[in-house]
CSV table of C-alpha atoms in Angstrom, one decimal:
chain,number,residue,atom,x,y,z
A,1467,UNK,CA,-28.1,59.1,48.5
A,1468,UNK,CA,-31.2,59.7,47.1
A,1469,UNK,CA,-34.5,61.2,48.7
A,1470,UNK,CA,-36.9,58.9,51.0
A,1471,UNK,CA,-39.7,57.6,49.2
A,1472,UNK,CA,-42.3,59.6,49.3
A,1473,UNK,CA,-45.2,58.4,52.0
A,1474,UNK,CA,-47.8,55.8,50.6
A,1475,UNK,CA,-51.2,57.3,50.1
A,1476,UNK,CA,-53.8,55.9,52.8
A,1477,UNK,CA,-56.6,57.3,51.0
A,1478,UNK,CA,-58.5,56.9,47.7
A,1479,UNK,CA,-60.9,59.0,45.4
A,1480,UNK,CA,-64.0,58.4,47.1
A,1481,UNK,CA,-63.3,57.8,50.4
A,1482,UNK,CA,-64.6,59.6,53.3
A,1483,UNK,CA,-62.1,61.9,55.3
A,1484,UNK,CA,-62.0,64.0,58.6
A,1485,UNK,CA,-59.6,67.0,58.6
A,1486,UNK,CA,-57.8,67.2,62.2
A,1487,UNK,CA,-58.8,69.5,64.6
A,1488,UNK,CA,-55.5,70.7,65.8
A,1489,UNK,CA,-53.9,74.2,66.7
A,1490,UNK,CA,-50.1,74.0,66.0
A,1491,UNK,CA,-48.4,76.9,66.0
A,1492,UNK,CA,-46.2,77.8,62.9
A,1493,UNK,CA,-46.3,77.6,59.1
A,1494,UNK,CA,-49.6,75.6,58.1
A,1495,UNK,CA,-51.8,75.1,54.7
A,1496,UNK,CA,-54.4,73.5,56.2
A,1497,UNK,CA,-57.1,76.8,56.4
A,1498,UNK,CA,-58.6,77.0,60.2
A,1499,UNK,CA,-62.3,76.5,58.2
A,1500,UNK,CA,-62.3,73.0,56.9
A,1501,UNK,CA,-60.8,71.9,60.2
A,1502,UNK,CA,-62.8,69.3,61.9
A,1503,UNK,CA,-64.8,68.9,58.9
A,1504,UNK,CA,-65.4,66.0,56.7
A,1505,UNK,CA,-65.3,65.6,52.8
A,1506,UNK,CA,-64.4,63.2,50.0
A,1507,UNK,CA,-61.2,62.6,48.7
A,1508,UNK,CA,-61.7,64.2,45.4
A,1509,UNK,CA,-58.2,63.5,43.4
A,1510,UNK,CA,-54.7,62.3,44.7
A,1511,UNK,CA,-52.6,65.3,43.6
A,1512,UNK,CA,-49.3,63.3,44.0
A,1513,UNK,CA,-46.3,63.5,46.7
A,1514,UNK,CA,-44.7,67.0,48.0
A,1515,UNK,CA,-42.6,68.0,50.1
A,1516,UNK,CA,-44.4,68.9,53.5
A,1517,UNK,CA,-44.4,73.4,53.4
A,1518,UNK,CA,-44.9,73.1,57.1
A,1519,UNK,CA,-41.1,72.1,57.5
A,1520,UNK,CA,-40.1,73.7,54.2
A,1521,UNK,CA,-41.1,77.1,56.0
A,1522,UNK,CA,-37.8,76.6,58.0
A,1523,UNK,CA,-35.8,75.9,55.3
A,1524,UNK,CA,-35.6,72.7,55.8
A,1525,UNK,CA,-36.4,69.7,53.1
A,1526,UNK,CA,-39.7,68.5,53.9
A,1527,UNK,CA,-39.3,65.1,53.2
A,1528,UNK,CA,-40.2,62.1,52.7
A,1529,UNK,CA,-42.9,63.8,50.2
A,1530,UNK,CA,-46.1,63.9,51.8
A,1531,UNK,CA,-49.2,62.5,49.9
A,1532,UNK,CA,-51.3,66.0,48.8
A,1533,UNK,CA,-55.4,65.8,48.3
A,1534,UNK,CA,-58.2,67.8,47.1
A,1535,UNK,CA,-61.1,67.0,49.6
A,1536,UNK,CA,-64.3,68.4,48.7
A,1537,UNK,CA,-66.2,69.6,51.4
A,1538,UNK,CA,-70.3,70.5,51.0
A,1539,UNK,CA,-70.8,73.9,51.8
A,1540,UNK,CA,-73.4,73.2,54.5
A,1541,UNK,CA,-70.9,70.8,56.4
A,1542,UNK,CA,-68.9,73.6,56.5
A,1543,UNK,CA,-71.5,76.3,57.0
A,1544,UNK,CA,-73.9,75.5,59.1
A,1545,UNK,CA,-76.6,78.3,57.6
A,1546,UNK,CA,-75.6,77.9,54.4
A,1547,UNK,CA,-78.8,78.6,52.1
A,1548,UNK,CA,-77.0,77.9,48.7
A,1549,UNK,CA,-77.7,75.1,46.0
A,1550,UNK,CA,-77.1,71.5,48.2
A,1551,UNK,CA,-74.5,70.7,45.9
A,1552,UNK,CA,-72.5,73.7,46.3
A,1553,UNK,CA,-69.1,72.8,47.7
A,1554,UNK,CA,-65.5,73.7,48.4
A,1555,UNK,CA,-62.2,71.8,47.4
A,1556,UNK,CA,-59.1,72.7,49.4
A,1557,UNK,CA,-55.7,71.0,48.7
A,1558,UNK,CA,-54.9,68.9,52.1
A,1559,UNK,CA,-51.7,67.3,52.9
A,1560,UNK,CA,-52.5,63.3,54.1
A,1561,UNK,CA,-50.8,63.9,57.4
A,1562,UNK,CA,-53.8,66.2,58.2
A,1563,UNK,CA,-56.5,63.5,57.5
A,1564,UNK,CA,-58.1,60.7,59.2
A,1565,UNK,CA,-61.2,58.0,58.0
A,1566,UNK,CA,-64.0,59.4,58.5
B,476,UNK,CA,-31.5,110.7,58.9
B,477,UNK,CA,-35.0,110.7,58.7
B,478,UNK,CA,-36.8,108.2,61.1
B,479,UNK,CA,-39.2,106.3,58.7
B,480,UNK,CA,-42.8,106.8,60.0
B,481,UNK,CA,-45.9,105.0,58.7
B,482,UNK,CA,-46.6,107.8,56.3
B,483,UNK,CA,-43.6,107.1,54.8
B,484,UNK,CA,-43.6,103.1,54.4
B,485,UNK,CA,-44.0,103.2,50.7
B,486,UNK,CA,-40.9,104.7,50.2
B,487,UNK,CA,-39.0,102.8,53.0
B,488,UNK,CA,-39.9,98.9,51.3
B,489,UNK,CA,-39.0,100.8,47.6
B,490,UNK,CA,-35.9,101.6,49.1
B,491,UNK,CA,-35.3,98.3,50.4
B,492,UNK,CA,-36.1,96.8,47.1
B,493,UNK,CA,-33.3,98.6,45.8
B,494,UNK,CA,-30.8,98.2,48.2
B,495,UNK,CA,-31.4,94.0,48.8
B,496,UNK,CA,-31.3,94.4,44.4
B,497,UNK,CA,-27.8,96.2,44.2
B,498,UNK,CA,-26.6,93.9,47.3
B,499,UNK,CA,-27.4,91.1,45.7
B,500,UNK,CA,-25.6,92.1,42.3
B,501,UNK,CA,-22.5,92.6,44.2
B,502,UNK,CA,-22.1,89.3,45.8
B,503,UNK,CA,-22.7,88.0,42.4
B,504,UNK,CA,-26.2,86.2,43.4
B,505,UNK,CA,-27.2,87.5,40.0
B,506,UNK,CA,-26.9,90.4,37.8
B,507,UNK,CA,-29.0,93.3,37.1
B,508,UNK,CA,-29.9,92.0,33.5
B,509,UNK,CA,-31.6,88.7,35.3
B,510,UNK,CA,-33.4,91.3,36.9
B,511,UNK,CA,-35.0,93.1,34.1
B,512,UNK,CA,-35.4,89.9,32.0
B,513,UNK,CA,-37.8,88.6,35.0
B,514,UNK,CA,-39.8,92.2,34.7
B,515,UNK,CA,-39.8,91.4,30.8
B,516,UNK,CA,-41.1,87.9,31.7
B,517,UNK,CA,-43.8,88.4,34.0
B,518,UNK,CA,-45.2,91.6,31.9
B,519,UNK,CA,-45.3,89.2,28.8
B,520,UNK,CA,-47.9,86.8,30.6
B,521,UNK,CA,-51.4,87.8,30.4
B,522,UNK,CA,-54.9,86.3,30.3
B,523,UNK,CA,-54.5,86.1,26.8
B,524,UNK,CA,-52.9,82.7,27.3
B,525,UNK,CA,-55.7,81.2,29.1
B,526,UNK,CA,-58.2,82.3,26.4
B,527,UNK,CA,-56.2,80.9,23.9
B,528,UNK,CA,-56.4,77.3,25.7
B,529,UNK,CA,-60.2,78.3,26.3
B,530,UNK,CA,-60.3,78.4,22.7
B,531,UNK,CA,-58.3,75.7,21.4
B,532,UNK,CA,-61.0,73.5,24.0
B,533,UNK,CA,-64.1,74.6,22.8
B,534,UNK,CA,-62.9,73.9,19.0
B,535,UNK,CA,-61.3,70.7,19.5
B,536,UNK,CA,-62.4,68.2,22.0
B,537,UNK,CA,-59.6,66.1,22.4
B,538,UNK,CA,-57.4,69.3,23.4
B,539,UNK,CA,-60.4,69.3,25.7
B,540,UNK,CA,-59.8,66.2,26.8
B,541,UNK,CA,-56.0,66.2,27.1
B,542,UNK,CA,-56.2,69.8,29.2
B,543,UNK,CA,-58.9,68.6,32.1
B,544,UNK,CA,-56.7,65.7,32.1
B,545,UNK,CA,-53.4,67.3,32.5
B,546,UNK,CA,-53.7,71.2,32.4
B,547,UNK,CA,-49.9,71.9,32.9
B,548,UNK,CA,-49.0,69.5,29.5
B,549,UNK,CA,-51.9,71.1,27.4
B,550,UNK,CA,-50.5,74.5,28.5
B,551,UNK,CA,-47.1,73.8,27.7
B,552,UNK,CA,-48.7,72.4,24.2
B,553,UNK,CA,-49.5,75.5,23.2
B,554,UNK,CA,-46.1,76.9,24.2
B,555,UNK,CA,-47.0,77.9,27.8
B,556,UNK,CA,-44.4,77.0,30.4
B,557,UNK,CA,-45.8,76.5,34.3
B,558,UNK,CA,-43.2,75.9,35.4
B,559,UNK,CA,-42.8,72.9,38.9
B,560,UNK,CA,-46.6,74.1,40.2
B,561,UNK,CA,-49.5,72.2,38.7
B,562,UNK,CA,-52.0,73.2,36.5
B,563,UNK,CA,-55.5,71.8,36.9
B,564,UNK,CA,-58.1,73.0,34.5
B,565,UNK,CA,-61.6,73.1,36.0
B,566,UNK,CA,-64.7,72.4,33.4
B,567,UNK,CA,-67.9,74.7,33.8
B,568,UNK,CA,-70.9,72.9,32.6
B,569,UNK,CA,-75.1,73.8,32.5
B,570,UNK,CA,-74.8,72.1,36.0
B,571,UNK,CA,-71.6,72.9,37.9
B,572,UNK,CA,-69.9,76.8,38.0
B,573,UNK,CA,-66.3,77.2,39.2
B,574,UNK,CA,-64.4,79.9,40.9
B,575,UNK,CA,-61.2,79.4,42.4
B,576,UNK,CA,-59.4,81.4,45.1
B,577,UNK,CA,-56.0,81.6,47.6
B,578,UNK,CA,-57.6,81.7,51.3
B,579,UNK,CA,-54.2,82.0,52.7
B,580,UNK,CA,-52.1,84.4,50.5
B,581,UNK,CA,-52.7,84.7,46.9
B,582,UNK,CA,-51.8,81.6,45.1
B,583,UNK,CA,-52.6,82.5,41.4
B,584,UNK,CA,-52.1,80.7,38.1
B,585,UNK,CA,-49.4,83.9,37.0
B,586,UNK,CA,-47.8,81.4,34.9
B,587,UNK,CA,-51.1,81.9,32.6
B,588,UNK,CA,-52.8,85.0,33.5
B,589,UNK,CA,-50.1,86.6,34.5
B,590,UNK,CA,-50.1,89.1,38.2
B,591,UNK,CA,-53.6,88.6,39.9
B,592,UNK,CA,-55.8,91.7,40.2
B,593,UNK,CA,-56.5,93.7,43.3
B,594,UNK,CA,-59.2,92.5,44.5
B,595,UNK,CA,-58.0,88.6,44.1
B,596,UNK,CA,-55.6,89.8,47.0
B,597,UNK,CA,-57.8,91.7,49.1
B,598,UNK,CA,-59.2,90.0,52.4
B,599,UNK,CA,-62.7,90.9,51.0
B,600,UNK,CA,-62.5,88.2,48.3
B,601,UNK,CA,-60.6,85.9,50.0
B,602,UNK,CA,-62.3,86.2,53.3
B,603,UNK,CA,-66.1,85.3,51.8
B,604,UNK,CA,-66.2,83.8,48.2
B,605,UNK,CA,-65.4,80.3,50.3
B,606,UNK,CA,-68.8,81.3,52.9
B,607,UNK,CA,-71.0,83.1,50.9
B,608,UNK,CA,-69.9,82.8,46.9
B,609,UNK,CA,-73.2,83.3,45.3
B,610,UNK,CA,-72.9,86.9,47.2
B,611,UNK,CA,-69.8,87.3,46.0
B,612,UNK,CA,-70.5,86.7,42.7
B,613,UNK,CA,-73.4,88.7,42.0
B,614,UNK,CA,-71.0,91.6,43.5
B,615,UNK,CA,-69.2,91.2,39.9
B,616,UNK,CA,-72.2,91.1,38.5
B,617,UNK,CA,-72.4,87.5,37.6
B,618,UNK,CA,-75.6,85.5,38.7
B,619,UNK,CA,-75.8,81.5,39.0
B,620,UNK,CA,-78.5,79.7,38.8
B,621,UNK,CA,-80.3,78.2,42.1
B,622,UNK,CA,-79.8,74.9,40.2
B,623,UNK,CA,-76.3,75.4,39.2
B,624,UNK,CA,-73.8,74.2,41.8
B,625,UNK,CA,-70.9,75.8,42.6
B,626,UNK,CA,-67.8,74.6,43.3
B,627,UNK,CA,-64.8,77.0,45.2
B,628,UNK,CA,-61.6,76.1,44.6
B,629,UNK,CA,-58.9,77.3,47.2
B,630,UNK,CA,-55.6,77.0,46.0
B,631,UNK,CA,-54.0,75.9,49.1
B,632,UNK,CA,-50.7,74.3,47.9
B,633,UNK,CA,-49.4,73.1,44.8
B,634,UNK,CA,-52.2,73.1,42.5
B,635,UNK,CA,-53.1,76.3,40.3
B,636,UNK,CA,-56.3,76.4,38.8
B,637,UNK,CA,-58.0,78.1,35.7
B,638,UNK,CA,-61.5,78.0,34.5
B,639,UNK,CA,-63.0,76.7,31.2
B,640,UNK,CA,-65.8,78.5,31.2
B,641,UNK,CA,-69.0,77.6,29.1
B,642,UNK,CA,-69.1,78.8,25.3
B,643,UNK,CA,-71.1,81.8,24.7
B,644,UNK,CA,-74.3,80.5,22.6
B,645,UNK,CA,-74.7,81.6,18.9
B,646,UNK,CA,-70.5,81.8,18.7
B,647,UNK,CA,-70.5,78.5,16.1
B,648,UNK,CA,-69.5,80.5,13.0
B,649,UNK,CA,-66.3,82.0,14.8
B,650,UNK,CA,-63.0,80.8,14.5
B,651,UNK,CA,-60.5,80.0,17.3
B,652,UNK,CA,-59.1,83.9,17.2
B,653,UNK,CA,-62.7,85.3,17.6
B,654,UNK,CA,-63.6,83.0,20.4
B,655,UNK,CA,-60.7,83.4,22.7
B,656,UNK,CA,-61.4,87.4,22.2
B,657,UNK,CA,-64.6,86.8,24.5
B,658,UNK,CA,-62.5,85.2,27.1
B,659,UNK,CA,-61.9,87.7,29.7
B,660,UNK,CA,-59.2,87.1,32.7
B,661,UNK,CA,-62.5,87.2,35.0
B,662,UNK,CA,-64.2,84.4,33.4
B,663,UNK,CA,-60.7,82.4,34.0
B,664,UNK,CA,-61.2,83.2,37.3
B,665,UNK,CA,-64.8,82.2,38.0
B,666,UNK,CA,-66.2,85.4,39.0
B,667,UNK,CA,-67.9,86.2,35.4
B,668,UNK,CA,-69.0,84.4,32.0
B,669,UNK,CA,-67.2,84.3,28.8
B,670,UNK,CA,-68.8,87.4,26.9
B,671,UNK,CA,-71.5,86.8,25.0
B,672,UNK,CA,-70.8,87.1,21.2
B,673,UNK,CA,-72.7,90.2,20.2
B,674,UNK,CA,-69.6,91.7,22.7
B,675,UNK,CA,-66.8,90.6,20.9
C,33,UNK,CA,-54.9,80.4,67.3
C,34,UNK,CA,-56.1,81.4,64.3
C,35,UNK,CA,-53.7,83.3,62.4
C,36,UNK,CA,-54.3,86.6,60.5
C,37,UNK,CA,-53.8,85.6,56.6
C,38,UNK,CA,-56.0,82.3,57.8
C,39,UNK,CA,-59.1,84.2,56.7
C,40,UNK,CA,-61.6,82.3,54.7
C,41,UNK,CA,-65.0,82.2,55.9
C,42,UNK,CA,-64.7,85.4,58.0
C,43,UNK,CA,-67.1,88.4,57.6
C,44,UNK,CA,-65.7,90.9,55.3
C,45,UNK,CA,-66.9,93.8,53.6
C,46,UNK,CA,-68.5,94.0,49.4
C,47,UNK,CA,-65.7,92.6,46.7
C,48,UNK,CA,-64.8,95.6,45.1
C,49,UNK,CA,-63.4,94.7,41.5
C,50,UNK,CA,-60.2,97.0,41.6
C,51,UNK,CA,-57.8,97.0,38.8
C,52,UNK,CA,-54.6,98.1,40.1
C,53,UNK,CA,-51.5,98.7,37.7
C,54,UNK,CA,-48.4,97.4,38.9
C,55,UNK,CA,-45.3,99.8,39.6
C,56,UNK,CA,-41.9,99.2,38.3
C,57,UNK,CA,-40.6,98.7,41.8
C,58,UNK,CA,-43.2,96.2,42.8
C,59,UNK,CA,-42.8,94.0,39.8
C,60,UNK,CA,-39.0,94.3,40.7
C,61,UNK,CA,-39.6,92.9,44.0
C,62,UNK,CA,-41.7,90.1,42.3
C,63,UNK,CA,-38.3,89.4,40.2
C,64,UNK,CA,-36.4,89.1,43.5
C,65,UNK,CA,-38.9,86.2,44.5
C,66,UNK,CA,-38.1,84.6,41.4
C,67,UNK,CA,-34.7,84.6,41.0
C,68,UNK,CA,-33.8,84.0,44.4
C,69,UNK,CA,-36.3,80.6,44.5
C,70,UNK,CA,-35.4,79.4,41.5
C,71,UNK,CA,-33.3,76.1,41.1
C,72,UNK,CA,-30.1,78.0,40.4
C,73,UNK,CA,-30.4,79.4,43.4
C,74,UNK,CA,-32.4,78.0,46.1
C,75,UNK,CA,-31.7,81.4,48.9
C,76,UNK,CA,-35.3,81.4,49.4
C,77,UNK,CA,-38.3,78.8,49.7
C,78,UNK,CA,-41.4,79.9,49.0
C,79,UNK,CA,-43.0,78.8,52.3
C,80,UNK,CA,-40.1,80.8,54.1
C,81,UNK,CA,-41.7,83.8,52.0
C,82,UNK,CA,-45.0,82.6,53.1
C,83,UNK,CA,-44.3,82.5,56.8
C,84,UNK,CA,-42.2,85.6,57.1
C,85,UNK,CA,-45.4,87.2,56.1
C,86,UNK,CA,-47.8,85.4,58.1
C,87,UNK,CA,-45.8,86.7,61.2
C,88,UNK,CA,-46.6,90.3,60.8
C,89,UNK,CA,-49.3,91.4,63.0
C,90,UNK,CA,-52.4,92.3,61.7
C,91,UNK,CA,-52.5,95.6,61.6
C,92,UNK,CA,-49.5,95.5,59.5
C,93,UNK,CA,-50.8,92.4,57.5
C,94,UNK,CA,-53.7,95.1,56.8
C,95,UNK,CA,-51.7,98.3,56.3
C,96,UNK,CA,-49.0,97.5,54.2
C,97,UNK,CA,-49.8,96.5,50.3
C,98,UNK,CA,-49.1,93.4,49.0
C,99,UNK,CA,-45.4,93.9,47.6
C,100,UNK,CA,-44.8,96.2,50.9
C,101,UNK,CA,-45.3,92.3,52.9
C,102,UNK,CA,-43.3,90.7,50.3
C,103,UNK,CA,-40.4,92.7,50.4
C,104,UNK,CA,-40.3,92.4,54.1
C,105,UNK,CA,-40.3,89.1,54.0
C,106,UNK,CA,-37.7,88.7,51.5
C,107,UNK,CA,-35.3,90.6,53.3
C,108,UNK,CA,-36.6,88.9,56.6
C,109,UNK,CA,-35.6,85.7,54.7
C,110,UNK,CA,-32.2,86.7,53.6
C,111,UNK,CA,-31.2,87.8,56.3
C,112,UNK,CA,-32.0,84.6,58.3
C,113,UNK,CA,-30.3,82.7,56.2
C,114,UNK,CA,-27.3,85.1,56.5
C,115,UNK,CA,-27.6,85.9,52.7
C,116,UNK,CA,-27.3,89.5,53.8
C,117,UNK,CA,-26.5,90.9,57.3
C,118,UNK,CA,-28.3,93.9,58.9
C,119,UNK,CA,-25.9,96.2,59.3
C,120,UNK,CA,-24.8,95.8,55.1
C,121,UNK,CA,-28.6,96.5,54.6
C,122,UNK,CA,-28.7,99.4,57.1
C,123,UNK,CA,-25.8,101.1,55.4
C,124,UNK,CA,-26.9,100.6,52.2
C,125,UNK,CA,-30.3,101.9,52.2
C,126,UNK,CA,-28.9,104.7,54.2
C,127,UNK,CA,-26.7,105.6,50.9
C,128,UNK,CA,-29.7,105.2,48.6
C,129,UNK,CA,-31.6,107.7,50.9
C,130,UNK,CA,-28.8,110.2,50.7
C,131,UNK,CA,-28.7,109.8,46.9
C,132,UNK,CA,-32.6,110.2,46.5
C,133,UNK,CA,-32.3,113.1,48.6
C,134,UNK,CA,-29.9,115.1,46.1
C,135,UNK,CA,-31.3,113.9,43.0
């Protein structure tokens, strides 16, 4: 018996993506900033087991296709003076994402 | 029996420590030398190991090449385990200044630099170097260019992240010893330069 | 609702860059971690470590220092997963006090 396949990955460098705007209670990696916010898929990190289930001890799986999105700073900062190209990249789990 | 208070919290969690420790021994979940060879461990990483892969990149550029492309195999090339977590090596160039950062705890490449600093932890730094990180950087003393973009990494789940900071000019006559001696754990970090050479 | 330890982008006060050395008793609780995550093992998951501290409240989350919130949540851990129970911890820390308190 081994593990499920890990989840295919719906997304590739370069695309557009929209983080979720949702409010679930519990264990999440998803930071409440870059919620609602679009960015571009930067890397595929690989497959991992999903921490909002392994918070409970239990396995997480299937493995759960992990990004780094790269968000402008003035999407996510309205007021934001900086450098245009100044930018954030947070680690986002696909189930979090949608086309944007 | 004292009634622990708040004044007294610092002793109640030491205490605690050493009660779950000796617990633990007991039931045979492990043994009090696993303990101190962890202690040994984790005081024998330092930021000494990231300058030495700083190093080894500026002087050979394949290394260079092999660690932006997989930073946990060049580490473990030079003898550095990381361990399951990922290491991803993040390239400062004239154009693009890194910094990284945990938003949500304190996620840290210890495996490399060993136990963050204070102020890595504090809600201060993780709070605003994401908003405001020019701010935050010139509040180490480190200014970036208005042309220079900066990029914020927040070490959200299984990536860790270290900085290859930009060679110090004038450093072309040192060897790979001298050079990772102006790599500082901050510059690994993001939050300052690689010190000049003069400060070697 | 936004949760405590959630807090990037909210206004904070000047980074102060503190050096702090590490106490013998907190890098002991950073061995705890280790050990009991590591594949041998597998008592603890680090996102059970994680969550055990984002449930403090936030005036805890604020007071206590880092290793303070990690040894809670290690024993919060252990103890949910009936590693240890509370009374065994109870009595035992009870013991230690009493042997602090003569030495």
């Amino acid at each position: 018996m081994g593990a499920p396949e890990p989840l295919p990955a719906r997304f590739a460098p370069g695309a557009r993506v929209q983080v979720r705007r949702a409010d679930p209670p519990g264990h999440v990696r998803t930071p409440w900033y870059c919620r609602g916010h679009a960015g571009v898929i930067e890397r595929i990190c690989g497959s991992f087991a999903n921490p909002e289930e392994l918070a409970y001890n239990r396995d997480g799986l299937p493995a759960q296709p992990l990004y780094r999105v790269r968000f402008s700073c003035r999407e996510l900062w309205q007021d934001y003076a900086g450098n245009a190209g100044d930018a954030v990249e947070i680690e986002i789990f696909q189930h979090w994402l949608e086309p944007a | 029996m004292k009634q622990t208070d708040e004044a007294d919290s610092r002793g109640y969690y030491r205490r605690m420590q050493s009660a779950i420790e000796e617990l633990l021994i007991l039931k045979g979940v492990f043994s009090g030398a696993d303990v101190e060879r962890e202690v040994k461990a984790m005081d024998s990483r330092n930021p000494g190991r990231g300058a030495k892969m700083v190093a080894r990149a500026w002087v050979d550029p394949a290394y260079k090449a092999r660690a932006l492309h997989n930073g946990s195999a060049a580490a473990e090339e030079l003898g550095f385990a990381v361990g399951p977590l990922r290491l991803i090596v993040l390239e400062d160039t004239p154009r693009v200044h890194n910094v990284i950062v945990c938003t949500l705890c304190s996620c840290y490449p210890r495996m490399l630099l060993g136990l963050p600093p204070e102020w890595y932890k504090s809600s201060n730094y993780r709070s605003r170097v994401v908003r405001e990180p020019r701010t935050v950087l010139q509040e180490f003393g480190t200014r970036i260019p208005d042309d220079v973009e900066i990029r914020v990494h927040d070490s959200t789940a299984d990536m860790r992240y270290m900085v290859l900071p930009l060679r110090p000019a004038g450093t072309e006559g040192l060897d790979e010893e001298q050079l990772a001696g102006l790599v500082t754990r901050d510059s690994l970090i993001g939050v300052a330069m690689a010190k000049a050479a003069a400060q070697a | 609702m936004r949760s405590h330890h959630d807090m990037g982008g909210r206004p904070a006060g000047k980074c102060e860059p503190s050096e702090h050395e590490y106490e013998l008793w907190e890098k002991r609780v950073d061995a705890l971690m280790m050990l009991l995550s590591d594949k041998e093992r597998q008592l603890l998951k680090v996102d059970e470590l994680r969550r055990n501290i984002e449930s403090l409240g936030a005036d805890a989350y604020d007071r206590m220092g880092y290793y303070e919130r990690w040894m809670h949540s290690i024993c919060q851990t252990l103890i949910q997963r009936g590693v240890i129970s509370i009374d065994e911890l109870g009595r035992k820390m009870a013991e230690l006090e009493a042997r602090d308190g003569r030495a």
